[in-house]
């Protein structure tokens, strides 16, 4: 993996940097020995590793400000890191970089029921927010499968989703306010406990910016009252096409389920053997639909979805009878990644999104690619919003197999873009998909994005080498070529 | 009157901008022109009229996405959606009558550029949340795109969000892709009569804390309820608190019943169906109660919902403020006596520490020139705003000064 050249001037100062960081956060919150640095070599994208120069673990916004000012002064790169569960290498360290671990900023600052929001530090885990308000009947809606471990700061940086995003939105739709520190040490606050931030929507811009624009030090999220009832349905289909058609028909009928997921044959089998969720083993595709709301609504919609499923050729339909069964129905889906890990030494998670109507076609083409590369592909996906997660099974100890896997992965993502979709739905570009960006965006598109980065971080020190295939200097991007002249389209109507 | 040029495609928009840069001219970006008075006056030499970019390009009901050129009339978009039982969930307002213009002039691009959302925002998010993809021309005259045609997408920065609410100061949008949603099968509105502002805010919060999925939560003090065209309100001679439920038939009936039960004893109750319900929420959405007093200034306050009534009580008496509340208190619409400063110190002063912001939505041009229309920003945010403007529009050709002086 090609990364920005380490700066010898910075590396030469490693010891001094470590000392200065210790003065800011205390020696116990600075990691500089090779042994302990190993834990930070990669995030959830494990194919490439790099030991950071040093890790600092601040506990306050003030410390973050001082660290960023220090790094800005000496020209050291900074890589923010939450819980390190990211799947695209966004938190992958740089050899001459300070990894800024935010896990110690882990306090829930305020639970504000009258305004239906919670104010937290970025290191608080996703699930901890729901846990904190659960007893009072509330929850935080976005629920990535990694919610037990991943941090809300990481969720903001990746704009993470989850199975319930179809109905309740992604991270970007569920945050009200942010405090963030720029590379210069400036602290900006956007939004708050009110519903809309004013001015340029920096809240929306920072969501999904992968730690390249600012370090998020506080997040205000909105919380929702828990739906009074929910039922999950397991619907088996003889073909993936039929499952796809059922999804389209459900949505076409005006029903937006809380979750709508498909697993293919290999995924069903792996998950069933792992968690014994009671999945049917004689079908090619399993559709899991969850309906939530008032009891009457759930009853009504279960009936309608069942009728649609039958019409589309479902061979089995089961409706959860109680909460325990509903959890069991989901257990297999939620553990699908780990289940893949049990049937293969290694697996590689993809994350493209496609228009729903192309589901069957794309899955068919992935099957063809899988044959051609001689690598098994397991498919689990957020069918409701067309977000695919093909898992490529491989064995890193086989020479050449990782490279072949990455090639297949790239082909799958190009296929997603070809049919009108995108490279990544929720896992981010990071280093993983960085070099595919030009497949989706023109040089002009990418330059405009990089100019926005320049507005936040003119020195290019915050998480460089991620997202953008070519590093551009801000001075170069800012140049203007002005042409004097007449209006070049004399025929245009003028008034 | 300023010269007007009307490009017919993104390339021509780009050429017009390049021409403006070369000749050091400033452009006012305009489509329907219905929201020209929303914001600070723009000091422009030329109007860049994009209204020829008005084709609805692709609508796929089964994908819940629609792509249209930016100046496509909102009415055309909504009509196309209605044919398939779908809608814009964020319920964009029509501000025509507020500004003394005909209704129906708004365009999709204008709504997005101002990030305007109606009552359903309490449940179904804002305009910006439905903005999936964009093609636009930046202030260098370059055509760029961002986002895509799918709901779930984190490929690159979310520049759609940045353009939403940028009031045309960053780039000229030429093509917009939005997420659309199924329209509800049934709608009912529960009315509670006679609550004070404070009691109403509490009642609205209770409704939002319930699991009844309220999709509209507003409160009209008696003087404004009297102006409604819905007889139940105008004849009530009392303040009216309104709660809307939408969705599938059996569910709506059940939730409506549950709400009535929950508020039994709070005040006299009534229920609106069909036409009446639709009319009420349209009035609330479009600020219909302020249309007949064009001499009064209008403010839009976005505040923590629970603070709304307290905040209004803090307003100086001399403003003669007439408030009403939407978004369960999170949005306060306020008309005040016309004055040289539109009552700015009093209005912004009342915001206090609670947080939030106040936008001067209607006032004469002279007032909008001297009073900060948008909430003033602290130094760090103002500097970031200026650098962001620079990153799209380095020569300040697009709507200069529309939002902030120098931006
Ligand atoms: C088993 C498993 C299942 C998963 N399931 C899902 C899923 O269902 N949906 C989904 O969307 N994702 C999923 N993920 C991916 C991952 O959990 C999310 O991307 C998550 O949001 C990352 O959070 P983190 O705290 O681990 O961030 P990290 O991995 O530490 O960092 C991710 C990125 O965010 C940046 N960052 C972190 N914190 C901050 C901060 N405070 N300020 C600025 N930048 C910051 C980093 O620089 C990096 O670029 C899954 C991962 C695993 C391993």
GROMACS .gro file of N, CA, C and O in nm, chain A residues 24-92:
model
  276
   24UNK      N    1   0.182   1.686   2.784
   24UNK     CA    2   0.042   1.726   2.763
   24UNK      C    3  -0.056   1.627   2.828
   24UNK      O    4  -0.147   1.667   2.899
   25UNK      N    5  -0.036   1.500   2.804
   25UNK     CA    6  -0.136   1.401   2.851
   25UNK      C    7  -0.086   1.312   2.965
   25UNK      O    8  -0.162   1.230   3.017
   26UNK      N    9   0.040   1.329   3.003
   26UNK     CA   10   0.095   1.241   3.107
   26UNK      C   11   0.160   1.119   3.042
   26UNK      O   12   0.107   1.065   2.943
   27UNK      N   13   0.272   1.075   3.098
   27UNK     CA   14   0.350   0.967   3.037
   27UNK      C   15   0.268   0.839   3.022
   27UNK      O   16   0.284   0.763   2.927
   28UNK      N   17   0.174   0.816   3.116
   28UNK     CA   18   0.096   0.692   3.110
   28UNK      C   19   0.001   0.690   2.990
   28UNK      O   20  -0.049   0.585   2.952
   29UNK      N   21  -0.022   0.807   2.929
   29UNK     CA   22  -0.113   0.812   2.814
   29UNK      C   23  -0.039   0.828   2.681
   29UNK      O   24  -0.097   0.869   2.581
   30UNK      N   25   0.090   0.798   2.684
   30UNK     CA   26   0.167   0.802   2.560
   30UNK      C   27   0.230   0.665   2.540
   30UNK      O   28   0.285   0.607   2.634
   31UNK      N   29   0.217   0.611   2.420
   31UNK     CA   30   0.274   0.479   2.392
   31UNK      C   31   0.380   0.494   2.283
   31UNK      O   32   0.351   0.547   2.175
   32UNK      N   33   0.501   0.453   2.315
   32UNK     CA   34   0.607   0.469   2.217
   32UNK      C   35   0.694   0.343   2.204
   32UNK      O   36   0.783   0.338   2.121
   33UNK      N   37   0.669   0.241   2.288
   33UNK     CA   38   0.752   0.122   2.275
   33UNK      C   39   0.692   0.024   2.175
   33UNK      O   40   0.569   0.008   2.166
   34UNK      N   41   0.782  -0.038   2.100
   34UNK     CA   42   0.743  -0.122   1.987
   34UNK      C   43   0.639  -0.227   2.025
   34UNK      O   44   0.543  -0.251   1.952
   35UNK      N   45   0.656  -0.284   2.140
   35UNK     CA   46   0.568  -0.393   2.181
   35UNK      C   47   0.423  -0.344   2.192
   35UNK      O   48   0.332  -0.400   2.132
   36UNK      N   49   0.403  -0.234   2.266
   36UNK     CA   50   0.267  -0.185   2.287
   36UNK      C   51   0.212  -0.114   2.164
   36UNK      O   52   0.091  -0.103   2.147
   37UNK      N   53   0.302  -0.067   2.078
   37UNK     CA   54   0.252   0.000   1.957
   37UNK      C   55   0.187  -0.099   1.862
   37UNK      O   56   0.108  -0.063   1.777
   38UNK      N   57   0.223  -0.227   1.879
   38UNK     CA   58   0.173  -0.327   1.785
   38UNK      C   59   0.020  -0.332   1.783
   38UNK      O   60  -0.041  -0.354   1.679
   39UNK      N   61  -0.042  -0.305   1.898
   39UNK     CA   62  -0.189  -0.309   1.906
   39UNK      C   63  -0.253  -0.204   1.816
   39UNK      O   64  -0.372  -0.210   1.787
   40UNK      N   65  -0.171  -0.107   1.774
   40UNK     CA   66  -0.226   0.004   1.693
   40UNK      C   67  -0.189  -0.007   1.546
   40UNK      O   68  -0.210   0.085   1.469
   41UNK      N   69  -0.128  -0.118   1.506
   41UNK     CA   70  -0.076  -0.130   1.371
   41UNK      C   71  -0.181  -0.123   1.261
   41UNK      O   72  -0.152  -0.092   1.147
   42UNK      N   73  -0.305  -0.159   1.293
   42UNK     CA   74  -0.409  -0.154   1.191
   42UNK      C   75  -0.544  -0.138   1.261
   42UNK      O   76  -0.552  -0.143   1.384
   43UNK      N   77  -0.647  -0.114   1.182
   43UNK     CA   78  -0.783  -0.116   1.239
   43UNK      C   79  -0.848  -0.247   1.193
   43UNK      O   80  -0.779  -0.347   1.178
   44UNK      N   81  -0.978  -0.247   1.166
   44UNK     CA   82  -1.045  -0.370   1.124
   44UNK      C   83  -1.006  -0.413   0.982
   44UNK      O   84  -1.044  -0.521   0.937
   45UNK      N   85  -0.936  -0.326   0.910
   45UNK     CA   86  -0.883  -0.360   0.778
   45UNK      C   87  -0.741  -0.410   0.802
   45UNK      O   88  -0.647  -0.333   0.819
   46UNK      N   89  -0.727  -0.542   0.808
   46UNK     CA   90  -0.603  -0.599   0.862
   46UNK      C   91  -0.501  -0.637   0.756
   46UNK      O   92  -0.393  -0.683   0.789
   47UNK      N   93  -0.539  -0.619   0.629
   47UNK     CA   94  -0.450  -0.667   0.523
   47UNK      C   95  -0.318  -0.590   0.519
   47UNK      O   96  -0.217  -0.643   0.475
   48UNK      N   97  -0.320  -0.466   0.563
   48UNK     CA   98  -0.197  -0.386   0.562
   48UNK      C   99  -0.174  -0.329   0.700
   48UNK      O  100  -0.267  -0.287   0.767
   49UNK      N  101  -0.049  -0.330   0.742
   49UNK     CA  102  -0.018  -0.283   0.876
   49UNK      C  103   0.098  -0.185   0.875
   49UNK      O  104   0.185  -0.190   0.788
   50UNK      N  105   0.098  -0.096   0.973
   50UNK     CA  106   0.206   0.002   0.984
   50UNK      C  107   0.214   0.043   1.130
   50UNK      O  108   0.112   0.077   1.190
   51UNK      N  109   0.332   0.042   1.185
   51UNK     CA  110   0.346   0.085   1.324
   51UNK      C  111   0.352   0.239   1.327
   51UNK      O  112   0.427   0.297   1.250
   52UNK      N  113   0.275   0.304   1.414
   52UNK     CA  114   0.283   0.452   1.421
   52UNK      C  115   0.411   0.495   1.491
   52UNK      O  116   0.473   0.416   1.563
   53UNK      N  117   0.446   0.622   1.472
   53UNK     CA  118   0.563   0.676   1.543
   53UNK      C  119   0.535   0.675   1.693
   53UNK      O  120   0.618   0.632   1.772
   54UNK      N  121   0.415   0.720   1.729
   54UNK     CA  122   0.379   0.728   1.870
   54UNK      C  123   0.226   0.736   1.881
   54UNK      O  124   0.160   0.781   1.787
   55UNK      N  125   0.173   0.690   1.994
   55UNK     CA  126   0.029   0.700   2.018
   55UNK      C  127   0.006   0.790   2.139
   55UNK      O  128   0.075   0.775   2.240
   56UNK      N  129  -0.089   0.884   2.127
   56UNK     CA  130  -0.125   0.968   2.242
   56UNK      C  131  -0.273   0.948   2.271
   56UNK      O  132  -0.354   0.937   2.179
   57UNK      N  133  -0.306   0.942   2.400
   57UNK     CA  134  -0.444   0.915   2.441
   57UNK      C  135  -0.496   1.029   2.528
   57UNK      O  136  -0.494   1.020   2.651
   58UNK      N  137  -0.544   1.136   2.467
   58UNK     CA  138  -0.593   1.251   2.543
   58UNK      C  139  -0.724   1.219   2.615
   58UNK      O  140  -0.795   1.127   2.578
   59UNK      N  141  -0.752   1.298   2.720
   59UNK     CA  142  -0.875   1.279   2.796
   59UNK      C  143  -0.965   1.401   2.793
   59UNK      O  144  -1.076   1.398   2.846
   60UNK      N  145  -0.916   1.511   2.736
   60UNK     CA  146  -0.998   1.632   2.730
   60UNK      C  147  -0.981   1.699   2.593
   60UNK      O  148  -0.882   1.675   2.522
   61UNK      N  149  -1.079   1.784   2.561
   61UNK     CA  150  -1.069   1.862   2.437
   61UNK      C  151  -0.945   1.949   2.441
   61UNK      O  152  -0.873   1.963   2.341
   62UNK      N  153  -0.920   2.008   2.558
   62UNK     CA  154  -0.803   2.095   2.575
   62UNK      C  155  -0.674   2.021   2.537
   62UNK      O  156  -0.588   2.076   2.468
   63UNK      N  157  -0.663   1.895   2.579
   63UNK     CA  158  -0.543   1.818   2.543
   63UNK      C  159  -0.537   1.793   2.392
   63UNK      O  160  -0.430   1.798   2.332
   64UNK      N  161  -0.652   1.768   2.332
   64UNK     CA  162  -0.654   1.747   2.187
   64UNK      C  163  -0.604   1.874   2.118
   64UNK      O  164  -0.522   1.870   2.026
   65UNK      N  165  -0.651   1.989   2.165
   65UNK     CA  166  -0.608   2.116   2.108
   65UNK      C  167  -0.456   2.129   2.117
   65UNK      O  168  -0.389   2.162   2.018
   66UNK      N  169  -0.403   2.101   2.234
   66UNK     CA  170  -0.257   2.118   2.252
   66UNK      C  171  -0.179   2.020   2.164
   66UNK      O  172  -0.075   2.055   2.109
   67UNK      N  173  -0.230   1.898   2.152
   67UNK     CA  174  -0.158   1.799   2.069
   67UNK      C  175  -0.158   1.844   1.923
   67UNK      O  176  -0.056   1.840   1.854
   68UNK      N  177  -0.275   1.889   1.876
   68UNK     CA  178  -0.281   1.928   1.735
   68UNK      C  179  -0.193   2.050   1.709
   68UNK      O  180  -0.126   2.059   1.606
   69UNK      N  181  -0.190   2.143   1.804
   69UNK     CA  182  -0.103   2.261   1.786
   69UNK      C  183   0.043   2.219   1.779
   69UNK      O  184   0.119   2.269   1.697
   70UNK      N  185   0.079   2.125   1.867
   70UNK     CA  186   0.216   2.075   1.867
   70UNK      C  187   0.250   2.013   1.731
   70UNK      O  188   0.354   2.043   1.670
   71UNK      N  189   0.163   1.927   1.684
   71UNK     CA  190   0.189   1.857   1.557
   71UNK      C  191   0.194   1.955   1.441
   71UNK      O  192   0.277   1.943   1.350
   72UNK      N  193   0.103   2.052   1.444
   72UNK     CA  194   0.102   2.154   1.339
   72UNK      C  195   0.235   2.228   1.339
   72UNK      O  196   0.293   2.254   1.234
   73UNK      N  197   0.285   2.260   1.457
   73UNK     CA  198   0.408   2.338   1.468
   73UNK      C  199   0.526   2.262   1.409
   73UNK      O  200   0.607   2.318   1.335
   74UNK      N  201   0.536   2.132   1.439
   74UNK     CA  202   0.653   2.059   1.391
   74UNK      C  203   0.626   1.985   1.261
   74UNK      O  204   0.714   1.918   1.208
   75UNK      N  205   0.505   1.997   1.209
   75UNK     CA  206   0.474   1.934   1.080
   75UNK      C  207   0.452   1.784   1.089
   75UNK      O  208   0.474   1.711   0.991
   76UNK      N  209   0.409   1.736   1.207
   76UNK     CA  210   0.383   1.591   1.220
   76UNK      C  211   0.241   1.558   1.179
   76UNK      O  212   0.147   1.632   1.208
   77UNK      N  213   0.226   1.445   1.112
   77UNK     CA  214   0.093   1.401   1.069
   77UNK      C  215   0.018   1.340   1.187
   77UNK      O  216   0.079   1.287   1.279
   78UNK      N  217  -0.115   1.348   1.180
   78UNK     CA  218  -0.198   1.297   1.289
   78UNK      C  219  -0.303   1.202   1.233
   78UNK      O  220  -0.368   1.232   1.133
   79UNK      N  221  -0.318   1.086   1.295
   79UNK     CA  222  -0.422   0.991   1.255
   79UNK      C  223  -0.519   0.971   1.372
   79UNK      O  224  -0.482   0.910   1.472
   80UNK      N  225  -0.642   1.022   1.361
   80UNK     CA  226  -0.738   0.998   1.469
   80UNK      C  227  -0.780   0.852   1.469
   80UNK      O  228  -0.785   0.787   1.365
   81UNK      N  229  -0.810   0.803   1.588
   81UNK     CA  230  -0.851   0.664   1.601
   81UNK      C  231  -0.955   0.651   1.711
   81UNK      O  232  -0.937   0.706   1.820
   82UNK      N  233  -1.064   0.583   1.680
   82UNK     CA  234  -1.165   0.558   1.782
   82UNK      C  235  -1.139   0.422   1.842
   82UNK      O  236  -1.040   0.399   1.911
   83UNK      N  237  -1.227   0.326   1.811
   83UNK     CA  238  -1.211   0.192   1.866
   83UNK      C  239  -1.133   0.100   1.771
   83UNK      O  240  -1.106  -0.014   1.804
   84UNK      N  241  -1.100   0.152   1.653
   84UNK     CA  242  -1.022   0.071   1.561
   84UNK      C  243  -1.098  -0.043   1.496
   84UNK      O  244  -1.039  -0.143   1.455
   85UNK      N  245  -1.230  -0.028   1.482
   85UNK     CA  246  -1.307  -0.133   1.415
   85UNK      C  247  -1.334  -0.102   1.268
   85UNK      O  248  -1.400  -0.179   1.199
   86UNK      N  249  -1.287   0.013   1.222
   86UNK     CA  250  -1.310   0.054   1.083
   86UNK      C  251  -1.263  -0.052   0.986
   86UNK      O  252  -1.166  -0.123   1.013
   87UNK      N  253  -1.332  -0.065   0.873
   87UNK     CA  254  -1.302  -0.174   0.780
   87UNK      C  255  -1.231  -0.127   0.653
   87UNK      O  256  -1.213  -0.204   0.561
   88UNK      N  257  -1.196   0.002   0.646
   88UNK     CA  258  -1.132   0.049   0.523
   88UNK      C  259  -0.993   0.108   0.548
   88UNK      O  260  -0.934   0.168   0.460
   89UNK      N  261  -0.943   0.091   0.670
   89UNK     CA  262  -0.807   0.140   0.697
   89UNK      C  263  -0.800   0.288   0.725
   89UNK      O  264  -0.692   0.347   0.716
   90UNK      N  265  -0.913   0.349   0.763
   90UNK     CA  266  -0.913   0.492   0.792
   90UNK      C  267  -0.823   0.528   0.908
   90UNK      O  268  -0.765   0.636   0.914
   91UNK      N  269  -0.810   0.435   1.004
   91UNK     CA  270  -0.726   0.461   1.121
   91UNK      C  271  -0.590   0.393   1.107
   91UNK      O  272  -0.516   0.381   1.205
   92UNK      N  273  -0.556   0.349   0.986
   92UNK     CA  274  -0.424   0.288   0.966
   92UNK      C  275  -0.316   0.392   0.994
   92UNK      O  276  -0.322   0.503   0.942
   0.00000   0.00000   0.00000
